[in-house]
Short mmCIF file of C-alpha atoms in Angstrom, two decimals:
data_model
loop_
_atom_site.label_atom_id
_atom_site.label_comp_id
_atom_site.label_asym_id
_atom_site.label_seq_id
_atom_site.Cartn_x
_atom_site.Cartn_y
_atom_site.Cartn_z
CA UNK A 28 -124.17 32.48 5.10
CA UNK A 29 -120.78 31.02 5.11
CA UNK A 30 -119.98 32.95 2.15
CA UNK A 31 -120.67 36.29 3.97
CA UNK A 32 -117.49 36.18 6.40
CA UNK A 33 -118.01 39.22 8.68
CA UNK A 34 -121.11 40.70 9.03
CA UNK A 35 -123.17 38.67 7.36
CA UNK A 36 -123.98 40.73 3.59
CA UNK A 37 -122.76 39.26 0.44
CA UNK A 38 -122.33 43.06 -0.56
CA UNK A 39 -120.39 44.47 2.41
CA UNK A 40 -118.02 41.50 1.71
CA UNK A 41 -117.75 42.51 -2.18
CA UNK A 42 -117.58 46.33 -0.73
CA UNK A 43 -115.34 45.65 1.57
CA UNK A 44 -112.93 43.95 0.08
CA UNK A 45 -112.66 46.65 -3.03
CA UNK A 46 -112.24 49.15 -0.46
CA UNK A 47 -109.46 47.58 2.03
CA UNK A 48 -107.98 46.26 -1.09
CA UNK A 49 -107.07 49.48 -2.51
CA UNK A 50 -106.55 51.06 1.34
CA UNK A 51 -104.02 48.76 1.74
CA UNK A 52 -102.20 47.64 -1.84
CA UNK A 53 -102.62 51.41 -4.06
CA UNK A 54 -100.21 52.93 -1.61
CA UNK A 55 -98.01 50.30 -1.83
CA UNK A 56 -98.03 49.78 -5.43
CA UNK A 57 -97.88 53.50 -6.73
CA UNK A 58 -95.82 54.45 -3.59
CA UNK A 59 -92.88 52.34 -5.25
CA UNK A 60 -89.74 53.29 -6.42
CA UNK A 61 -86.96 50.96 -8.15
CA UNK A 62 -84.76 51.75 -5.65
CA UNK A 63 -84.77 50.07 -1.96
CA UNK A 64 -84.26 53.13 0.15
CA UNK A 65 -87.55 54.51 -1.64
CA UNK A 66 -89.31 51.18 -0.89
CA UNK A 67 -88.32 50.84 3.31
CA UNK A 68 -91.42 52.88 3.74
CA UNK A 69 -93.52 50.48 2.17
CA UNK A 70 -91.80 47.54 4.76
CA UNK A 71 -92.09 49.69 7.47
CA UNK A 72 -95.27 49.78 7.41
CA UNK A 73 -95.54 46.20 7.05
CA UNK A 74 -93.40 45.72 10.14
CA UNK A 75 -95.30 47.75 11.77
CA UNK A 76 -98.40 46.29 11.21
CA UNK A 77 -97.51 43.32 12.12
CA UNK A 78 -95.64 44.24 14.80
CA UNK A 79 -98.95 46.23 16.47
CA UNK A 80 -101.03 42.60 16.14
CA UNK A 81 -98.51 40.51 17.81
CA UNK A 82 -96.76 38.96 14.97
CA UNK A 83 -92.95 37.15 15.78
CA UNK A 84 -91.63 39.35 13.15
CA UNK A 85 -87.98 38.05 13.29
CA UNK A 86 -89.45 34.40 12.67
CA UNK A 87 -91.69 35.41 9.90
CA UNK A 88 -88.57 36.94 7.85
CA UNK A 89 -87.02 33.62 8.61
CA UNK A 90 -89.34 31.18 7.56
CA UNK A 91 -90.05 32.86 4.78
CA UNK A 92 -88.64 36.06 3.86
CA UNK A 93 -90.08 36.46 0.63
CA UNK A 94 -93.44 37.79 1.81
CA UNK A 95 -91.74 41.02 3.00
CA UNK A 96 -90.69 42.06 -0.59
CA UNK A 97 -94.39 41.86 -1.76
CA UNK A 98 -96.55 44.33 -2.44
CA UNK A 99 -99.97 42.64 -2.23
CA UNK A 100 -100.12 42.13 1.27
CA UNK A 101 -103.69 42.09 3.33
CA UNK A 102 -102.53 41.60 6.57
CA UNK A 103 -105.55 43.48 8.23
CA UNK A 104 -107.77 41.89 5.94
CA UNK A 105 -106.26 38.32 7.30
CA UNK A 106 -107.15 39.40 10.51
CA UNK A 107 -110.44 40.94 10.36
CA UNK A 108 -111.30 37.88 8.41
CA UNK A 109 -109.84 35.34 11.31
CA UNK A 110 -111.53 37.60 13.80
CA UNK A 111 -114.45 37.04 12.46
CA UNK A 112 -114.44 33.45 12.00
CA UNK A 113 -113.46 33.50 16.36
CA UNK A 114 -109.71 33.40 15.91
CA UNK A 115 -108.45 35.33 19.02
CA UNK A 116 -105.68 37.81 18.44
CA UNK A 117 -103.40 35.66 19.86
CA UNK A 118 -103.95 32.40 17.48
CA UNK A 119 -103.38 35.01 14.28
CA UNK A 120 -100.30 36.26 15.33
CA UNK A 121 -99.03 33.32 15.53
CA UNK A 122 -100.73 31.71 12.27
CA UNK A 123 -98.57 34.67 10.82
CA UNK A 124 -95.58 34.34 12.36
CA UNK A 125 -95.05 30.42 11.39
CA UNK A 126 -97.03 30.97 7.79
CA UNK A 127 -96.01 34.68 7.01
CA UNK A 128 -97.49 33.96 3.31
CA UNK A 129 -100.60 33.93 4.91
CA UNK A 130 -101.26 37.48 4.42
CA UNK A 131 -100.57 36.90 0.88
CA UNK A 132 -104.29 35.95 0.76
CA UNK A 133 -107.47 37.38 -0.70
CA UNK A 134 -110.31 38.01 1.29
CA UNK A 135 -112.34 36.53 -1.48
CA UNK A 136 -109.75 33.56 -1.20
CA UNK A 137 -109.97 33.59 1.88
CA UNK A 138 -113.98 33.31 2.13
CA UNK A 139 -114.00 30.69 -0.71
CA UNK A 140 -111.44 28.72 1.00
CA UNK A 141 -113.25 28.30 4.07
CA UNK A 142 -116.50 27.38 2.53
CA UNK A 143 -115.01 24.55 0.96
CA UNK A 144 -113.27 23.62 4.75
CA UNK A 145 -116.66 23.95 5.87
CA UNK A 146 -118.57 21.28 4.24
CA UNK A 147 -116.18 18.69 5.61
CA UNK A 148 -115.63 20.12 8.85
CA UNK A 149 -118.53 21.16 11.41
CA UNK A 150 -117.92 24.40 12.67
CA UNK A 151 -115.80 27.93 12.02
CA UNK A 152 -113.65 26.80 15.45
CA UNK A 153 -112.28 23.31 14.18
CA UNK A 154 -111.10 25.10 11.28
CA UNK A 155 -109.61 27.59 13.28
CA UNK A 156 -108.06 24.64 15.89
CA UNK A 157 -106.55 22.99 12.58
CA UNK A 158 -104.83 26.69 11.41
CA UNK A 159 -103.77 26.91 14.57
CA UNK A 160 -101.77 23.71 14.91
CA UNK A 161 -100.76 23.74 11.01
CA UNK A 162 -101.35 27.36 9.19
CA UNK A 163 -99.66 26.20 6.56
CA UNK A 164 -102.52 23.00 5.53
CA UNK A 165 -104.90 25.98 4.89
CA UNK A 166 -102.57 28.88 3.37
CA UNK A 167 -99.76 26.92 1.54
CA UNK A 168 -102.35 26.82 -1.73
CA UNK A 169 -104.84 29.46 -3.44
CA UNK A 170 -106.07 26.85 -5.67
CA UNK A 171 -109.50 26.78 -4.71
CA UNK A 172 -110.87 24.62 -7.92
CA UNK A 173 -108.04 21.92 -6.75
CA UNK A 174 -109.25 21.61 -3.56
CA UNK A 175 -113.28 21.51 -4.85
CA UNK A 176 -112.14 19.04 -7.08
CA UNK A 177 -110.16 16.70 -4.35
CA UNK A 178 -113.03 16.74 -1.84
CA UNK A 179 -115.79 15.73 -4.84
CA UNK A 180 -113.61 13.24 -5.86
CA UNK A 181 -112.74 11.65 -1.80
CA UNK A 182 -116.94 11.91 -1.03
CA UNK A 183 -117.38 10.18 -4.83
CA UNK A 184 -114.70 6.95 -4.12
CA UNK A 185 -116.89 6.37 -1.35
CA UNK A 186 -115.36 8.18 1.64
CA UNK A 187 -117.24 9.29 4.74
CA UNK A 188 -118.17 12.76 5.99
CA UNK A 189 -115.58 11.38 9.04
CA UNK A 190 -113.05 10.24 7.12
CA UNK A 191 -112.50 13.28 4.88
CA UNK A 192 -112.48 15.18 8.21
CA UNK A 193 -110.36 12.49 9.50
CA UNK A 194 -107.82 13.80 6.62
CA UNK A 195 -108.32 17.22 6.77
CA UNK A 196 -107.31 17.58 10.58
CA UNK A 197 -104.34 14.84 10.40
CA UNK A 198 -103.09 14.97 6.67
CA UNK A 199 -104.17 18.29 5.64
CA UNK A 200 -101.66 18.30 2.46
CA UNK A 201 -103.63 15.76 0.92
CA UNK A 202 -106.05 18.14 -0.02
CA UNK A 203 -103.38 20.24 -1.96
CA UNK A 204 -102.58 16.81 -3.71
CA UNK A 205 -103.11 17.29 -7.59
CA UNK A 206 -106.46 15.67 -8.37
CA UNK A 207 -104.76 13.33 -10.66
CA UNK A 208 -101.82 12.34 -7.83
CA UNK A 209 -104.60 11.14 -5.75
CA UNK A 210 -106.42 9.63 -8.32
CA UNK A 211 -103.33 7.41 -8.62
CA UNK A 212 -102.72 6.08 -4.89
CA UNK A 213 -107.19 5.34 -4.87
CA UNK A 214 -106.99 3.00 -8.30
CA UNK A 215 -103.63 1.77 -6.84
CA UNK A 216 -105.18 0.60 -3.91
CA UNK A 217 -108.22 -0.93 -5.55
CA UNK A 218 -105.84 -3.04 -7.70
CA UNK A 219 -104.72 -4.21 -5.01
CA UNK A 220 -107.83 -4.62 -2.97
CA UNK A 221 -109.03 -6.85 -6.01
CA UNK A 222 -105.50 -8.66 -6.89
CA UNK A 223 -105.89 -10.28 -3.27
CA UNK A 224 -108.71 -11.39 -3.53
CA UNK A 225 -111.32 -9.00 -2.47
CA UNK A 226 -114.45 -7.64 -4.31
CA UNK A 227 -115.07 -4.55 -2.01
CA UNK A 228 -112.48 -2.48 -3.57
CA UNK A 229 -114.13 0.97 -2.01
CA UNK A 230 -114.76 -0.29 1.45
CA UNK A 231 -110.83 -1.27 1.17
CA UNK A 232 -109.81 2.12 0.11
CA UNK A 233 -112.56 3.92 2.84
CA UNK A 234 -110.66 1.28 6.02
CA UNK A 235 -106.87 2.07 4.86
CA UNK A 236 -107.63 5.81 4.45
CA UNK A 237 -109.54 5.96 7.98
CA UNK A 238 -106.33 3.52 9.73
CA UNK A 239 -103.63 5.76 8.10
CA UNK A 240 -104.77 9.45 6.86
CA UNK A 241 -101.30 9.98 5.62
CA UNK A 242 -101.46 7.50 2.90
CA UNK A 243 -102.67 9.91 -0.08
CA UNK A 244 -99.35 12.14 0.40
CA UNK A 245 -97.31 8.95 -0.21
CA UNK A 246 -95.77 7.18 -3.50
CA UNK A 247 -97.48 4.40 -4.50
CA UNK A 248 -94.15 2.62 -4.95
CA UNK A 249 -93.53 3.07 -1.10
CA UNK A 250 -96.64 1.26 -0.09
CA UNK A 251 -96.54 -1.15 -2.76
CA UNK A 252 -92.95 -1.66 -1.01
CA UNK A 253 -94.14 -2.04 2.12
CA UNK A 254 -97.38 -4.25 1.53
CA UNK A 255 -94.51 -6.83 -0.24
CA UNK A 256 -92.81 -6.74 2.79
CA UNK A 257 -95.36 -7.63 5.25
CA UNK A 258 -96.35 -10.27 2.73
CA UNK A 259 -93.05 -11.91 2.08
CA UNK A 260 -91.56 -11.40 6.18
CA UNK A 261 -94.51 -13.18 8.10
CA UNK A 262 -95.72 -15.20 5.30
CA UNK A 263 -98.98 -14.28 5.09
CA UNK A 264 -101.39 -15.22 2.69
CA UNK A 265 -103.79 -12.77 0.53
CA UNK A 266 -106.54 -12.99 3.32
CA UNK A 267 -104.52 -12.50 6.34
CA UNK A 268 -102.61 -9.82 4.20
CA UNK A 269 -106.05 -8.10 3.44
CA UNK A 270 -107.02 -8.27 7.01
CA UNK A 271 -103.19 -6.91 8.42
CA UNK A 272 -103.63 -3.81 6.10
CA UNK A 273 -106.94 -3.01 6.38
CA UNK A 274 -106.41 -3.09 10.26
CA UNK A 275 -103.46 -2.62 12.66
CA UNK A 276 -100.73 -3.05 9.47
CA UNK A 277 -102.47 -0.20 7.96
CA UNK A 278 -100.33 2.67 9.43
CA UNK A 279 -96.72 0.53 8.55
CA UNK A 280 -97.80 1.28 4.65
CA UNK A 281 -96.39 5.20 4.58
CA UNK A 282 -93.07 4.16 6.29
CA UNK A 283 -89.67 4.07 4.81
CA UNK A 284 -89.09 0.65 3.67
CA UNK A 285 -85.78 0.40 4.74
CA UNK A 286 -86.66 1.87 7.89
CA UNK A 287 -89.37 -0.82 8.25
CA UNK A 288 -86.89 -3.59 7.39
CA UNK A 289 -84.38 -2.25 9.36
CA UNK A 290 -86.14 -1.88 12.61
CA UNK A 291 -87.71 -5.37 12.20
CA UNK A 292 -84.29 -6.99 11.90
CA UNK A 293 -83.36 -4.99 15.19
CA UNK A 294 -86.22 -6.32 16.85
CA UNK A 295 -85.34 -9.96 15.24
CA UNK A 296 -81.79 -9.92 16.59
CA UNK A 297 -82.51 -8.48 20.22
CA UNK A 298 -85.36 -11.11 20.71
CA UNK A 299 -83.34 -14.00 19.26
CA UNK A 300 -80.74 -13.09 21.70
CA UNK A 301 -83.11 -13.84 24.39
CA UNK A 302 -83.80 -17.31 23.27
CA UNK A 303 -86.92 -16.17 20.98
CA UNK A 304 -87.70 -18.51 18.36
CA UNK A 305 -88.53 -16.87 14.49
CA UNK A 306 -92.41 -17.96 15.15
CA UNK A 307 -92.75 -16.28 18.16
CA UNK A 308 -91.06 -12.95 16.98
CA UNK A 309 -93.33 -12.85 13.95
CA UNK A 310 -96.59 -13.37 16.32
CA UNK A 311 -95.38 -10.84 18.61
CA UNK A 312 -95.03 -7.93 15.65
CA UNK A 313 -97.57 -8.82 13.98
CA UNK A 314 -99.81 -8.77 17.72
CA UNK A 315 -99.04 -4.95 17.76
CA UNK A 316 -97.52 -4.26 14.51
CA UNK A 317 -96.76 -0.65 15.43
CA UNK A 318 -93.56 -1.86 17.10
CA UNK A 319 -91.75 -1.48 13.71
CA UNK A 320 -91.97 2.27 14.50
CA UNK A 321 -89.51 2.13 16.71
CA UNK A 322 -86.16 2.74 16.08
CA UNK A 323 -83.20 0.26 17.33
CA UNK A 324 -81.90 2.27 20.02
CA UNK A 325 -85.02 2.62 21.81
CA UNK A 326 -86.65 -0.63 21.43
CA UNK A 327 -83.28 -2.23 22.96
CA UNK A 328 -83.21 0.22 25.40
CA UNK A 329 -86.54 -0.08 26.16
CA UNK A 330 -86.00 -4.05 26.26
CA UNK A 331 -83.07 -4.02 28.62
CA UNK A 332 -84.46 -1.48 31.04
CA UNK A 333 -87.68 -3.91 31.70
CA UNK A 334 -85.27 -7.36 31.88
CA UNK A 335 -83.04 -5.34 34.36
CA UNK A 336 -86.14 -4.83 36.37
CA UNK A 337 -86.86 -8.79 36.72
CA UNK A 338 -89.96 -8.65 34.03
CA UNK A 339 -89.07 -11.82 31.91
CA UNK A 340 -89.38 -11.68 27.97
CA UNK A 341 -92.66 -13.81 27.51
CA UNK A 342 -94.20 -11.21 30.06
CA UNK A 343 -93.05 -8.42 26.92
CA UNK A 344 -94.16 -10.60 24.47
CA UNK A 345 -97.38 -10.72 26.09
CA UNK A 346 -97.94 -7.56 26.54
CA UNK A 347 -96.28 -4.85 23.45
CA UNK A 348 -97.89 -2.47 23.97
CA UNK A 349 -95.90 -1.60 27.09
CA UNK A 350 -93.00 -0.35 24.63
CA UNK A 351 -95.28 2.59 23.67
CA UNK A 352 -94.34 3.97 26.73
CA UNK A 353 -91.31 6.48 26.98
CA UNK A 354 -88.20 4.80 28.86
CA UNK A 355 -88.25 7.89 31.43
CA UNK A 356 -92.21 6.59 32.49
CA UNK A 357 -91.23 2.92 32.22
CA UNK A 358 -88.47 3.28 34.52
CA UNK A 359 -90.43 5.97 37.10
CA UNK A 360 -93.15 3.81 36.98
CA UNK A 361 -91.53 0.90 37.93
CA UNK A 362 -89.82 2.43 40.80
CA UNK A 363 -93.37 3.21 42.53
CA UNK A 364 -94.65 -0.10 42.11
CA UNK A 365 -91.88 -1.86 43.43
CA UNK A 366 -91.77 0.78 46.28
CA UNK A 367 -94.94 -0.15 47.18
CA UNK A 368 -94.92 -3.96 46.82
CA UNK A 369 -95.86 -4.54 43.57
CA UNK A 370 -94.10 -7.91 42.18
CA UNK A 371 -93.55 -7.07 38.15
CA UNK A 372 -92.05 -10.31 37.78
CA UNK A 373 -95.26 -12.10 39.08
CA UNK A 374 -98.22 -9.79 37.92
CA UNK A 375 -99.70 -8.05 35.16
CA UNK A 376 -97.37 -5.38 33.76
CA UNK A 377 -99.95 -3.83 31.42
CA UNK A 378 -100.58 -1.27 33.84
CA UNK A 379 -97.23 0.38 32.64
CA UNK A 380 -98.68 1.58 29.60
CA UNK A 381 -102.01 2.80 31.00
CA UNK A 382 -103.16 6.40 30.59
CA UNK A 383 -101.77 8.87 33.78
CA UNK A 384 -105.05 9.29 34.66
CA UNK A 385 -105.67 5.58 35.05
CA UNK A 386 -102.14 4.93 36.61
CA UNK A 387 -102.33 6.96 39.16
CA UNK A 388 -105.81 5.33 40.09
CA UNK A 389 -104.43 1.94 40.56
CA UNK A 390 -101.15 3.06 42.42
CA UNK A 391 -103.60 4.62 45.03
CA UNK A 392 -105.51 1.17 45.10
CA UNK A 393 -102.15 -0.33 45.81
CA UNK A 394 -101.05 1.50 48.64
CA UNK A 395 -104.13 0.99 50.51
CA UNK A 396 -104.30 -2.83 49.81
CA UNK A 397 -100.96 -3.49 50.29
CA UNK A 398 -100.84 -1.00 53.57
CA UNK A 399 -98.69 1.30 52.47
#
């Protein structure tokens, strides 16, 4: 069924496609000439096309203005195809104006494409949803025997149904990997699954994959970088550094390693200047390791803005995660609980990083029990 994309009939797909093929590419490639005023015709048409289905024409010549000088174009073929899978007219425009090579496609590329999507992901619309947010994860290759080969190779190491859709909707690209490449950064992480002392090498691989999708479109020398890092900064030893990666470190393993080590000094320096001891920095990062993600300005300003508001530093240290939130809602939300009697420098400040939803709950608690 999948394989029949409109109407459901293996032939009217085969039929279809021969006709709207040479509908749409015989003018256009015996219509022309060598020289370009012969050939605006053959663009025009294009452009108007595209124009007629809602397509941000001026941004599709940017981003890639290549497409417009080819002649095997299928742009209604794209969209019938789309249509049919419940893209709305709206959602192919734009998969065409941010991915003009898109209509560079086959419809029997197209059709075996999406098959393969399919028996990772569980219906026509999440495939659609992931186009939508990232045309490019689905159109940027044609190699349909790559991507076969990837997603027998992912289910064969071990990994989950989930976890390959897991990939597929966050780190699309690694699916356009070379087989080999990702070959590689697997065995690489079973050697080092097994050099620390672990003999689960594919349940290692299946946890770091699920923690940090983006690892397969990574060197292996930057996350063999990074693991040495964590190692040799907080001293860990091969079980805690199993147990750091496999968890909450996992997502720290596709970062720059000089942005890593740089950030972590920052923090270093601006907690040592408030009288924080090297023990208790190293418990506090490692307590919500994701802190290393943020750049020096922000953390400090971040930092300053909640000591300026009477919340003491062990209060921070306590509670990290409160630096996920943006300095605009750490500073408006402070403002409302102090207007309505809220002492930050007494109680829990965990509420600062809480959803809006669940925010907003509690701020209505506290004006009724503290009669405002």
């Amino acid at each position: 069924m999948r394989s029949n994309f409109l109407f459901g009939s293996r032939y009217w797909m085969i039929q279809f496609s021969a006709e709207s093929f040479f509908k749409s590419v015989s003018f256009r490639l015996f219509g022309v000439k060598c020289d370009n005023e012969d050939s605006e015709p053959l663009e025009n048409e294009l452009l108007n096309n595209l124009l007629t289905m809602g397509v941000d024409v001026d941004m599709a010549k940017k981003r890639q203005p290549g497409v417009f000088n080819r002649i095997d174009v299928n742009e209604q073929d794209l969209k019938m195809f789309l249509m049919s899978k419940g893209a709305s007219k709206e959602v192919i425009a734009s998969i065409i104006s941010r991915y003009p090579r898109a209509i560079t496609r086959t419809p029997e590329n197209l059709s075996k494409r999406w098959d393969l999507w399919r028996r990772i992901m569980a219906s026509d619309l999440e495939v659609v949803k992931i186009l939508e947010r990232s045309p490019e994860s689905f159109f940027r290759s044609n190699n349909n025997l790559n991507l076969e080969n990837n997603i027998k190779f992912l289910y064969s190491v071990g990994l989950t149904r989930k976890c390959l859709c897991r990939l597929l909707t966050n780190a699309p690209r690694t699916f356009s990997n070379s087989l080999d490449l990702n070959k590689q950064m697997v065995e690489f992480l079973q050697e080092i699954c097994l050099s620390l002392g672990s003999s689960d090498p594919i349940d290692f691989v299946r946890k770091i994959i699920f923690k940090n999708p983006f690892i397969l479109i990574q060197s292996t020398k930057r996350v063999k970088a990074n693991i040495k890092f964590l190692q040799s900064t907080f001293n860990l030893n091969n079980e805690e550094l199993l147990v750091l990666i496999c968890g909450p470190g996992a997502e720290i393993l596709d970062l720059s390693n000089d942005y890593a080590k740089r950030n972590y000094k920052n923090i270093k320096e601006k907690l040592f200047s408030l009288g924080c001891t090297e023990e208790v920095v190293q418990k506090f990062v490692l307590s919500y390791p994701d802190l290393i993600f943020l750049g020096d300005k922000k953390f400090n300003d971040k930092i300053d803005c909640l000591i300026e508001e009477k919340i003491s530093i062990l209060q921070i240290i306590e509670t990290p995660r409160i630096l996920d939130s943006s300095i605009n809602t750490l500073k408006s939300r402070i403002k409302e609980l102090v207007n309505v009697g809220y002492n930050l420098s007494t109680s829990n400040i965990a509420l600062l990083s809480w959803s809006q939803k669940r925010y907003k709950a509690k701020l209505k608690k506290l004006n009724i029990v503290l009669g405002n």
